[in-house]
Short mmCIF file of C-alpha atoms in Angstrom, two decimals:
data_model
loop_
_atom_site.label_atom_id
_atom_site.label_comp_id
_atom_site.label_asym_id
_atom_site.label_seq_id
_atom_site.Cartn_x
_atom_site.Cartn_y
_atom_site.Cartn_z
CA MET A 1149 88.42 -20.63 73.02
CA PRO A 1150 91.42 -18.65 74.44
CA THR A 1151 92.91 -16.62 71.60
CA ALA A 1152 95.76 -14.14 71.29
CA VAL A 1153 97.27 -12.02 68.53
CA ILE A 1154 101.03 -11.70 68.81
CA ASP A 1155 103.59 -9.72 66.82
CA SER A 1156 106.48 -12.11 66.16
CA PHE A 1157 110.08 -11.15 65.47
CA THR A 1158 109.85 -7.77 67.18
CA LEU A 1159 109.70 -6.12 70.58
CA LYS A 1160 107.98 -3.07 69.13
CA PRO A 1161 104.19 -3.07 68.74
CA TYR A 1162 102.76 -3.02 65.22
CA LEU A 1163 105.97 -4.31 63.64
CA GLY A 1164 107.09 -7.87 62.94
CA ASN A 1165 104.62 -10.48 61.74
CA PRO A 1166 101.26 -10.84 63.52
CA ALA A 1167 99.85 -14.31 64.08
CA ALA A 1168 96.76 -15.52 65.89
CA VAL A 1169 97.08 -18.35 68.40
CA CYS A 1170 94.13 -20.46 69.52
CA PHE A 1171 94.24 -22.94 72.41
CA LEU A 1172 92.28 -26.18 71.94
CA ALA A 1173 91.60 -28.58 74.82
CA ARG A 1174 91.77 -31.58 72.41
CA HIS A 1175 93.22 -32.13 68.97
CA ASP A 1176 89.80 -33.15 67.57
CA VAL A 1177 87.53 -30.68 69.38
CA LEU A 1178 86.76 -28.69 66.20
CA HIS A 1179 86.12 -29.81 62.62
CA ASP A 1180 88.71 -28.77 60.04
CA ASP A 1181 86.12 -26.54 58.35
CA ILE A 1182 85.80 -24.56 61.57
CA LEU A 1183 89.56 -24.20 61.93
CA GLN A 1184 89.76 -22.89 58.38
CA ALA A 1185 86.86 -20.50 59.01
CA ILE A 1186 88.58 -19.17 62.15
CA ALA A 1187 91.81 -18.61 60.21
CA ALA A 1188 89.84 -16.72 57.54
CA GLU A 1189 88.10 -14.69 60.26
CA MET A 1190 91.44 -13.76 61.82
CA ASN A 1191 92.65 -12.78 58.32
CA LEU A 1192 96.31 -12.87 59.30
CA SER A 1193 98.99 -14.65 57.30
CA GLU A 1194 98.77 -17.60 59.71
CA THR A 1195 96.71 -18.77 62.65
CA ALA A 1196 98.26 -21.42 64.91
CA PHE A 1197 96.07 -23.96 66.69
CA VAL A 1198 97.77 -25.48 69.73
CA PHE A 1199 96.52 -28.60 71.52
CA PRO A 1200 97.62 -31.61 73.56
CA LEU A 1201 98.88 -34.44 71.37
CA PRO A 1202 96.41 -37.35 71.17
CA GLU A 1203 98.54 -39.52 73.46
CA THR A 1204 98.63 -36.77 76.10
CA THR A 1205 94.87 -36.31 75.79
CA THR A 1206 94.39 -40.03 76.42
CA ALA A 1207 96.65 -39.87 79.45
CA LEU A 1208 94.79 -36.86 80.79
CA ALA A 1209 91.49 -38.70 80.51
CA ALA A 1210 92.97 -41.64 82.37
CA THR A 1211 94.04 -39.40 85.27
CA ALA A 1212 90.87 -37.40 85.68
CA ASP A 1213 91.34 -37.44 89.45
CA GLY A 1214 93.61 -34.42 89.03
CA ALA A 1215 96.99 -36.16 89.10
CA THR A 1216 97.99 -34.51 85.84
CA THR A 1217 101.55 -33.81 86.95
CA ALA A 1218 102.24 -37.56 87.02
CA ILE A 1219 101.54 -38.08 83.31
CA VAL A 1220 104.28 -39.97 81.46
CA THR A 1221 103.47 -41.24 77.98
CA THR A 1222 105.23 -42.31 74.82
CA THR A 1223 104.72 -41.03 71.31
CA THR A 1224 103.47 -42.56 68.09
CA THR A 1225 104.84 -39.67 66.01
CA SER A 1226 108.62 -40.25 66.31
CA ALA A 1227 111.18 -41.60 68.73
CA ALA A 1228 112.79 -38.16 69.03
CA ALA A 1229 109.63 -36.41 70.13
CA ALA A 1230 108.61 -38.33 73.19
CA THR A 1231 105.12 -37.19 74.02
CA SER A 1232 105.65 -35.87 77.51
CA PRO A 1233 103.99 -33.11 79.55
CA LEU A 1234 106.33 -30.75 77.65
CA SER A 1235 104.94 -31.51 74.17
CA LEU A 1236 102.09 -29.90 72.26
CA GLY A 1237 100.62 -30.42 68.82
CA ILE A 1238 100.37 -27.51 66.42
CA ARG A 1239 98.67 -26.78 63.08
CA TRP A 1240 99.15 -23.70 60.90
CA LEU A 1241 96.40 -22.30 58.67
CA THR A 1242 96.43 -19.31 56.32
CA PRO A 1243 93.10 -17.64 55.50
CA GLU A 1244 92.84 -20.01 52.52
CA THR A 1245 94.58 -23.29 53.34
CA GLU A 1246 96.61 -25.34 55.81
CA VAL A 1247 100.41 -25.26 55.50
CA GLY A 1248 103.09 -27.67 56.64
CA PHE A 1249 105.21 -25.25 58.64
CA CYS A 1250 105.21 -21.67 59.88
CA GLY A 1251 108.01 -20.18 61.95
CA HIS A 1252 106.46 -16.90 63.09
CA ALA A 1253 103.21 -18.58 64.18
CA THR A 1254 105.24 -21.17 66.13
CA LEU A 1255 107.06 -18.34 67.90
CA ALA A 1256 103.69 -16.71 68.61
CA ALA A 1257 102.30 -20.02 69.90
CA ALA A 1258 105.22 -20.46 72.28
CA HIS A 1259 104.91 -16.89 73.52
CA ALA A 1260 101.20 -17.43 74.15
CA VAL A 1261 101.76 -20.69 76.03
CA PHE A 1262 104.46 -19.13 78.22
CA THR A 1263 102.67 -15.84 78.94
CA GLU A 1264 98.88 -16.21 78.56
CA PRO A 1265 97.11 -16.89 81.91
CA SER A 1266 94.68 -19.24 80.12
CA SER A 1267 97.53 -21.57 79.20
CA GLN A 1268 97.64 -23.03 82.70
CA GLN A 1269 93.91 -23.84 82.54
CA VAL A 1270 93.97 -25.41 79.06
CA PHE A 1271 97.35 -27.19 79.40
CA PRO A 1272 97.74 -27.92 83.13
CA PHE A 1273 100.12 -30.81 82.43
CA LEU A 1274 102.77 -28.31 81.25
CA PHE A 1275 103.09 -26.62 84.62
CA SER A 1276 104.89 -27.90 87.70
CA ALA A 1277 102.80 -28.36 90.81
CA ALA A 1278 102.90 -25.29 93.02
CA ALA A 1279 103.90 -25.54 96.68
CA ASP A 1280 102.58 -23.43 99.53
CA GLY A 1281 100.21 -21.55 97.26
CA ALA A 1282 102.95 -20.30 94.95
CA ALA A 1283 102.21 -19.86 91.26
CA ALA A 1284 102.72 -22.96 89.13
CA ALA A 1285 106.01 -22.86 87.26
CA PRO A 1286 106.04 -23.02 83.45
CA PRO A 1287 108.28 -25.55 81.69
CA ALA A 1288 111.84 -24.71 80.71
CA SER A 1289 111.00 -25.47 77.08
CA ILE A 1290 108.17 -26.77 74.93
CA ARG A 1291 108.34 -29.14 71.99
CA PHE A 1292 105.83 -28.49 69.23
CA VAL A 1293 104.96 -31.27 66.78
CA GLY A 1294 103.28 -30.37 63.49
CA THR A 1295 100.46 -32.87 63.03
CA ALA A 1296 99.04 -31.99 59.59
CA PRO A 1297 99.84 -34.56 56.87
CA MET A 1298 101.97 -32.07 54.95
CA ALA A 1299 103.94 -31.21 58.10
CA GLY A 1300 105.60 -34.64 58.24
CA ASN A 1301 105.70 -34.53 62.05
CA VAL A 1302 108.12 -31.60 61.95
CA GLU A 1303 109.42 -30.91 65.47
CA MET A 1304 110.53 -27.64 67.06
CA THR A 1305 111.66 -26.89 70.59
CA VAL A 1306 111.18 -23.37 71.96
CA ALA A 1307 112.60 -21.98 75.20
CA PRO A 1308 112.52 -18.52 76.80
CA GLN A 1309 115.81 -16.65 76.51
CA PRO A 1310 117.10 -13.91 78.83
CA MET A 1311 116.82 -10.43 77.35
CA GLY A 1312 120.58 -9.99 77.70
CA ALA A 1313 121.56 -13.13 75.78
CA TRP A 1314 124.20 -12.38 73.16
CA SER A 1315 122.20 -13.62 70.20
CA ALA A 1316 119.12 -11.70 71.26
CA ALA A 1317 120.93 -8.47 72.16
CA ALA A 1318 121.81 -7.94 68.50
CA LEU A 1319 118.16 -8.06 67.50
CA GLU A 1320 116.80 -4.89 69.01
CA PRO A 1321 118.95 -2.04 70.36
CA ALA A 1322 118.15 -1.82 74.07
CA ALA A 1323 118.19 1.98 74.08
CA ALA A 1324 115.66 2.14 71.24
CA VAL A 1325 113.35 -0.33 72.92
CA GLY A 1326 113.62 1.52 76.22
CA ALA A 1327 112.89 4.87 74.58
CA GLU A 1328 109.84 3.43 72.80
CA ALA A 1329 108.50 1.97 76.05
CA ALA A 1330 109.05 5.23 77.89
CA ALA A 1331 107.27 7.20 75.18
CA CYS A 1332 104.30 4.83 75.22
CA GLY A 1333 104.22 4.94 78.99
CA ARG A 1334 103.47 8.63 78.93
CA GLN A 1335 100.24 8.01 77.03
CA PRO A 1336 96.97 7.86 79.05
CA GLY A 1337 95.72 4.32 79.54
CA PHE A 1338 98.94 2.71 78.26
CA VAL A 1339 99.43 -0.89 79.35
CA PRO A 1340 102.86 -2.36 78.53
CA ALA A 1341 102.63 -5.33 76.16
CA ARG A 1342 103.97 -8.67 77.27
CA LYS A 1343 107.33 -9.00 75.50
CA ALA A 1344 109.95 -11.75 75.59
CA HIS A 1345 112.88 -13.34 73.76
CA TYR A 1346 112.96 -17.00 72.74
CA VAL A 1347 115.35 -19.45 71.17
CA MET A 1348 113.77 -21.94 68.76
CA ASP A 1349 115.24 -25.16 67.40
CA PHE A 1350 114.23 -25.75 63.76
CA PRO A 1351 115.13 -28.19 60.98
CA GLU A 1352 117.64 -26.92 58.42
CA ARG A 1353 116.46 -26.91 54.78
CA MET A 1354 119.33 -26.36 52.36
CA PRO A 1355 118.23 -25.09 48.93
CA GLU A 1356 119.96 -26.25 45.76
CA PRO A 1357 120.64 -24.36 42.52
CA THR A 1358 117.88 -24.77 39.96
CA VAL A 1359 117.46 -23.79 36.31
CA LEU A 1360 114.46 -21.95 34.89
CA ALA A 1361 113.66 -21.38 31.24
CA PRO A 1362 114.84 -17.97 29.94
CA ASP A 1363 111.26 -16.71 29.61
CA GLN A 1364 110.58 -17.67 33.22
CA VAL A 1365 113.73 -15.92 34.42
CA ALA A 1366 112.65 -12.78 32.58
CA ALA A 1367 109.10 -13.02 33.97
CA LEU A 1368 110.41 -13.66 37.49
CA SER A 1369 112.71 -10.63 37.41
CA ALA A 1370 109.86 -8.49 36.09
CA ALA A 1371 107.46 -9.73 38.77
CA LEU A 1372 110.00 -8.99 41.49
CA GLY A 1373 110.56 -5.51 40.09
CA LEU A 1374 114.34 -5.90 39.84
CA PRO A 1375 115.61 -2.62 38.38
CA GLY A 1376 118.32 -4.33 36.32
CA GLY A 1377 116.13 -7.24 35.29
CA ALA A 1378 117.68 -10.71 35.26
CA SER A 1379 121.16 -9.19 35.55
CA ASP A 1380 120.36 -8.35 39.19
CA MET A 1381 119.97 -12.07 39.95
CA VAL A 1382 123.06 -13.89 41.26
CA GLU A 1383 121.47 -17.30 41.72
CA ILE A 1384 118.11 -19.07 41.78
CA LEU A 1385 117.71 -21.94 44.25
CA LEU A 1386 114.98 -24.36 45.27
CA HIS A 1387 114.28 -26.51 48.30
CA LYS A 1388 112.28 -29.17 46.49
CA PRO A 1389 110.50 -30.89 49.41
CA SER A 1390 108.96 -27.62 50.62
CA ARG A 1391 108.72 -26.03 47.13
CA LYS A 1392 110.44 -22.88 48.35
CA TYR A 1393 112.37 -20.83 45.79
CA VAL A 1394 115.17 -18.44 46.72
CA VAL A 1395 116.33 -15.61 44.48
CA VAL A 1396 119.73 -14.20 45.47
CA VAL A 1397 120.28 -10.62 44.29
CA ARG A 1398 123.56 -8.77 43.87
CA ASP A 1399 122.73 -5.79 46.10
CA ALA A 1400 120.90 -6.17 49.42
CA THR A 1401 120.09 -2.47 49.56
CA MET A 1402 117.64 -2.78 46.65
CA ILE A 1403 115.43 -5.35 48.41
CA ALA A 1404 113.49 -2.99 50.65
CA THR A 1405 112.39 -0.82 47.72
CA LEU A 1406 111.35 -3.57 45.29
CA ARG A 1407 107.79 -3.11 44.01
CA VAL A 1408 106.70 -6.71 43.58
CA ASN A 1409 103.72 -7.63 41.39
CA ALA A 1410 102.20 -10.57 43.27
CA SER A 1411 99.72 -11.44 40.51
CA LEU A 1412 102.47 -11.59 37.91
CA LEU A 1413 104.66 -13.57 40.30
CA ALA A 1414 101.89 -16.14 40.80
CA SER A 1415 101.69 -16.73 37.04
CA THR A 1416 105.46 -17.00 36.49
CA PHE A 1417 105.71 -20.72 37.11
CA HIS A 1418 103.78 -23.01 34.79
CA PRO A 1419 103.54 -26.76 33.98
CA PRO A 1420 105.33 -29.09 33.92
CA GLN A 1421 106.82 -27.37 36.96
CA ALA A 1422 104.74 -27.46 40.10
CA ALA A 1423 103.87 -24.02 41.39
CA PRO A 1424 106.07 -23.02 44.31
CA LEU A 1425 104.70 -22.32 47.74
CA SER A 1426 106.89 -19.24 48.12
CA VAL A 1427 109.70 -17.14 46.69
CA THR A 1428 112.23 -15.42 48.96
CA VAL A 1429 114.41 -12.60 47.64
CA THR A 1430 117.62 -12.33 49.64
CA GLY A 1431 120.96 -10.55 49.60
CA SER A 1432 124.01 -10.20 51.83
CA SER A 1433 124.91 -6.87 53.36
CA VAL A 1434 128.26 -8.17 54.65
CA GLY A 1435 130.83 -5.67 53.43
CA SER A 1436 128.13 -3.07 52.72
CA ARG A 1437 126.26 -2.96 56.00
CA PHE A 1438 122.48 -2.74 55.76
CA THR A 1439 121.03 -0.69 58.61
CA SER A 1440 117.38 -0.57 59.60
CA THR A 1441 116.47 2.57 61.51
CA VAL A 1442 114.35 0.46 63.87
CA HIS A 1443 116.21 -2.84 64.09
CA GLY A 1444 119.88 -1.91 63.62
CA ASP A 1445 122.60 -3.59 61.53
CA HIS A 1446 122.15 -6.96 59.85
CA ASP A 1447 124.11 -9.43 57.75
CA ILE A 1448 121.42 -10.60 55.34
CA VAL A 1449 118.24 -8.93 54.10
CA SER A 1450 115.22 -10.75 52.65
CA ARG A 1451 111.59 -10.43 51.60
CA HIS A 1452 109.17 -13.33 51.26
CA PHE A 1453 106.25 -13.76 48.86
CA ALA A 1454 103.64 -16.54 48.77
CA PRO A 1455 100.68 -15.57 46.52
CA TRP A 1456 100.11 -19.28 45.79
CA VAL A 1457 98.73 -19.71 49.33
CA GLY A 1458 96.98 -16.34 49.54
CA ILE A 1459 99.87 -14.31 51.01
CA ASP A 1460 101.14 -11.63 48.63
CA GLU A 1461 103.94 -10.77 51.06
CA ASP A 1462 104.66 -12.19 54.48
CA PRO A 1463 106.03 -9.53 56.86
CA VAL A 1464 108.63 -11.70 58.66
CA THR A 1465 109.09 -15.39 58.00
CA GLY A 1466 110.90 -17.97 60.13
CA ALA A 1467 110.24 -20.70 57.56
CA ALA A 1468 112.05 -18.67 54.90
CA HIS A 1469 115.14 -18.29 57.06
CA ILE A 1470 115.59 -22.00 57.69
CA VAL A 1471 116.06 -22.15 53.89
CA VAL A 1472 118.11 -19.01 53.21
CA ALA A 1473 120.36 -19.17 56.31
CA PRO A 1474 122.02 -22.51 55.38
CA TYR A 1475 122.82 -21.02 51.96
CA TRP A 1476 124.43 -17.94 53.52
CA PHE A 1477 126.32 -19.97 56.12
CA LYS A 1478 127.90 -21.93 53.28
CA LYS A 1479 128.44 -18.86 51.09
CA LEU A 1480 129.80 -16.47 53.68
CA HIS A 1481 131.43 -18.86 56.17
CA THR A 1482 130.17 -16.38 58.72
CA THR A 1483 131.67 -16.60 62.21
CA MET A 1484 130.36 -14.22 64.84
CA GLY A 1485 129.18 -14.28 68.40
CA VAL A 1486 130.42 -16.88 70.87
CA GLY A 1487 133.63 -18.66 69.88
CA ALA A 1488 133.33 -20.29 66.46
CA THR A 1489 129.54 -20.25 66.45
CA LYS A 1490 128.13 -19.47 63.04
CA ALA A 1491 125.47 -16.80 63.35
CA LEU A 1492 123.63 -14.43 61.03
CA ARG A 1493 121.70 -11.31 61.98
CA CYS A 1494 118.76 -11.35 59.60
CA TYR A 1495 116.37 -8.56 58.68
CA GLN A 1496 113.17 -9.00 56.67
CA ALA A 1497 112.57 -5.72 54.87
CA SER A 1498 108.79 -5.74 54.53
CA ALA A 1499 106.72 -2.67 55.34
CA ARG A 1500 106.39 -3.87 58.95
CA GLY A 1501 109.92 -5.25 59.21
CA GLY A 1502 111.33 -7.70 61.72
CA CYS A 1503 114.51 -9.47 62.68
CA MET A 1504 116.04 -12.63 64.08
CA CYS A 1505 119.42 -14.18 64.78
CA VAL A 1506 120.01 -17.57 63.13
CA VAL A 1507 122.67 -19.83 64.62
CA ALA A 1508 124.00 -23.01 62.98
CA GLY A 1509 123.61 -26.20 64.99
CA PRO A 1510 124.24 -27.26 67.66
CA ARG A 1511 122.94 -30.53 66.18
CA PRO A 1512 123.59 -31.49 62.55
CA GLY A 1513 120.72 -30.53 60.30
CA ARG A 1514 119.22 -28.10 62.83
CA LEU A 1515 119.24 -24.34 63.29
CA SER A 1516 118.54 -22.13 66.29
CA ILE A 1517 116.60 -18.91 65.79
CA SER A 1518 116.65 -16.25 68.49
CA ALA A 1519 113.75 -13.84 68.22
CA SER A 1520 111.29 -11.70 70.13
CA ALA A 1521 107.51 -11.60 70.46
CA THR A 1522 105.00 -9.05 71.71
CA THR A 1523 101.40 -9.74 72.75
CA MET A 1524 98.94 -7.31 71.17
CA THR A 1525 95.51 -8.87 71.83
CA SER A 1526 94.30 -11.43 74.36
CA GLY A 1527 90.79 -12.75 74.79
CA VAL A 1528 88.24 -15.35 73.76
CA HIS A 1529 87.00 -16.48 70.34
CA TYR A 1530 83.45 -17.80 70.11
CA ALA A 1531 83.44 -20.70 67.66
CA CYS A 1532 80.35 -21.98 65.85
CA VAL A 1533 80.90 -25.67 66.51
CA ASN A 1534 78.45 -26.90 63.85
CA TYR A 1535 79.80 -24.75 61.02
CA ARG A 1536 80.54 -26.65 57.80
CA ARG A 1537 81.60 -25.46 54.38
CA SER A 1538 80.32 -27.26 51.30
CA ALA A 1539 81.62 -26.82 47.77
CA THR A 1540 79.07 -24.07 47.14
CA SER A 1541 78.16 -22.52 50.46
CA ALA A 1542 78.74 -22.42 54.19
CA THR A 1543 76.12 -23.68 56.59
CA HIS A 1544 75.63 -22.46 60.14
CA VAL A 1545 73.77 -23.77 63.10
CA ASN A 1546 73.12 -21.38 65.95
CA ALA A 1547 75.36 -23.19 68.42
CA ASP A 1548 78.21 -20.95 69.40
CA SER A 1549 80.66 -22.20 71.98
CA LYS A 1550 83.31 -20.55 74.12
CA LEU A 1551 85.70 -23.50 73.87
#
């Protein structure tokens, strides 16, 4: 099974958020137990599994004579996501469970599809027929459709973006990136990583103010390590459908140095409230510019914690920013960039760190995220196709497969 590990939201190796990406020839080629075991084996915050949608698979089988470039099908997922040669299904798994959406693993999946040589063999219907022996051309964009029940057929479109695009140029200072590449290039055996910028179209998820009991507010501030306790909190918000909490703090400069107790955080919320899936701490540095030595100046700073799904802290999180960015657009009325385009330069201040540019619109209820990705590992994963996990133990049959 073609597999890659990609650092999302950075052009610099060993920063950003790593995700594994696995290419599947069919949506049903591996049992869910095997997918979960692979995600646990990868032991990254998320592993993305990418595959042709069922309708595309059916069409491919019907055109086994090789005429894959002529495939035209319709979708049973939604009218907006016509299942065409430019669509792929995607599922996101943490080491412990499947989740309904993951931004950085989607970015990694797109980067893998656009840059991995194996993509053309696994997904030939994505590539235009080559003439006169020229290399097949990749698509201009790819639509990913989340197919897990909790994903609700969420749709995202990802397209490569020129390195000089205005929204991408703010992400990583060109001089710093060039200096890093030159320094690495002087090392024996150095092979430059495949790096690229992308623009991704995501659904907007506006959080709403919520009220917690005083003891929960105190416990939450203690778990987050806020030096001033609850007085450091400006607002607590919740996006109910995705169970994502947002804690807005008064000073963005404190976020990077917070010493968060993930175990205490996980026990903060108790019945009758459902446990959240994540908590994002965020603050605005507008007016008191926050500068990362690696990634430059930014308008908002955040950190993201999800111990409820086995992730004490996620290094850089696209899914968090489709929740916090709408709040900051409304709060700051930020206008930067091209004309009256609303845009925010966002930095996630984890130990690895990473950045993105979030742009409002252009369609109502959608956001565009410009970000970078860097390939770190590329190869093959050997899956045990008969692996199953029972309630008490895992069973194996000696039947490995290079899918």
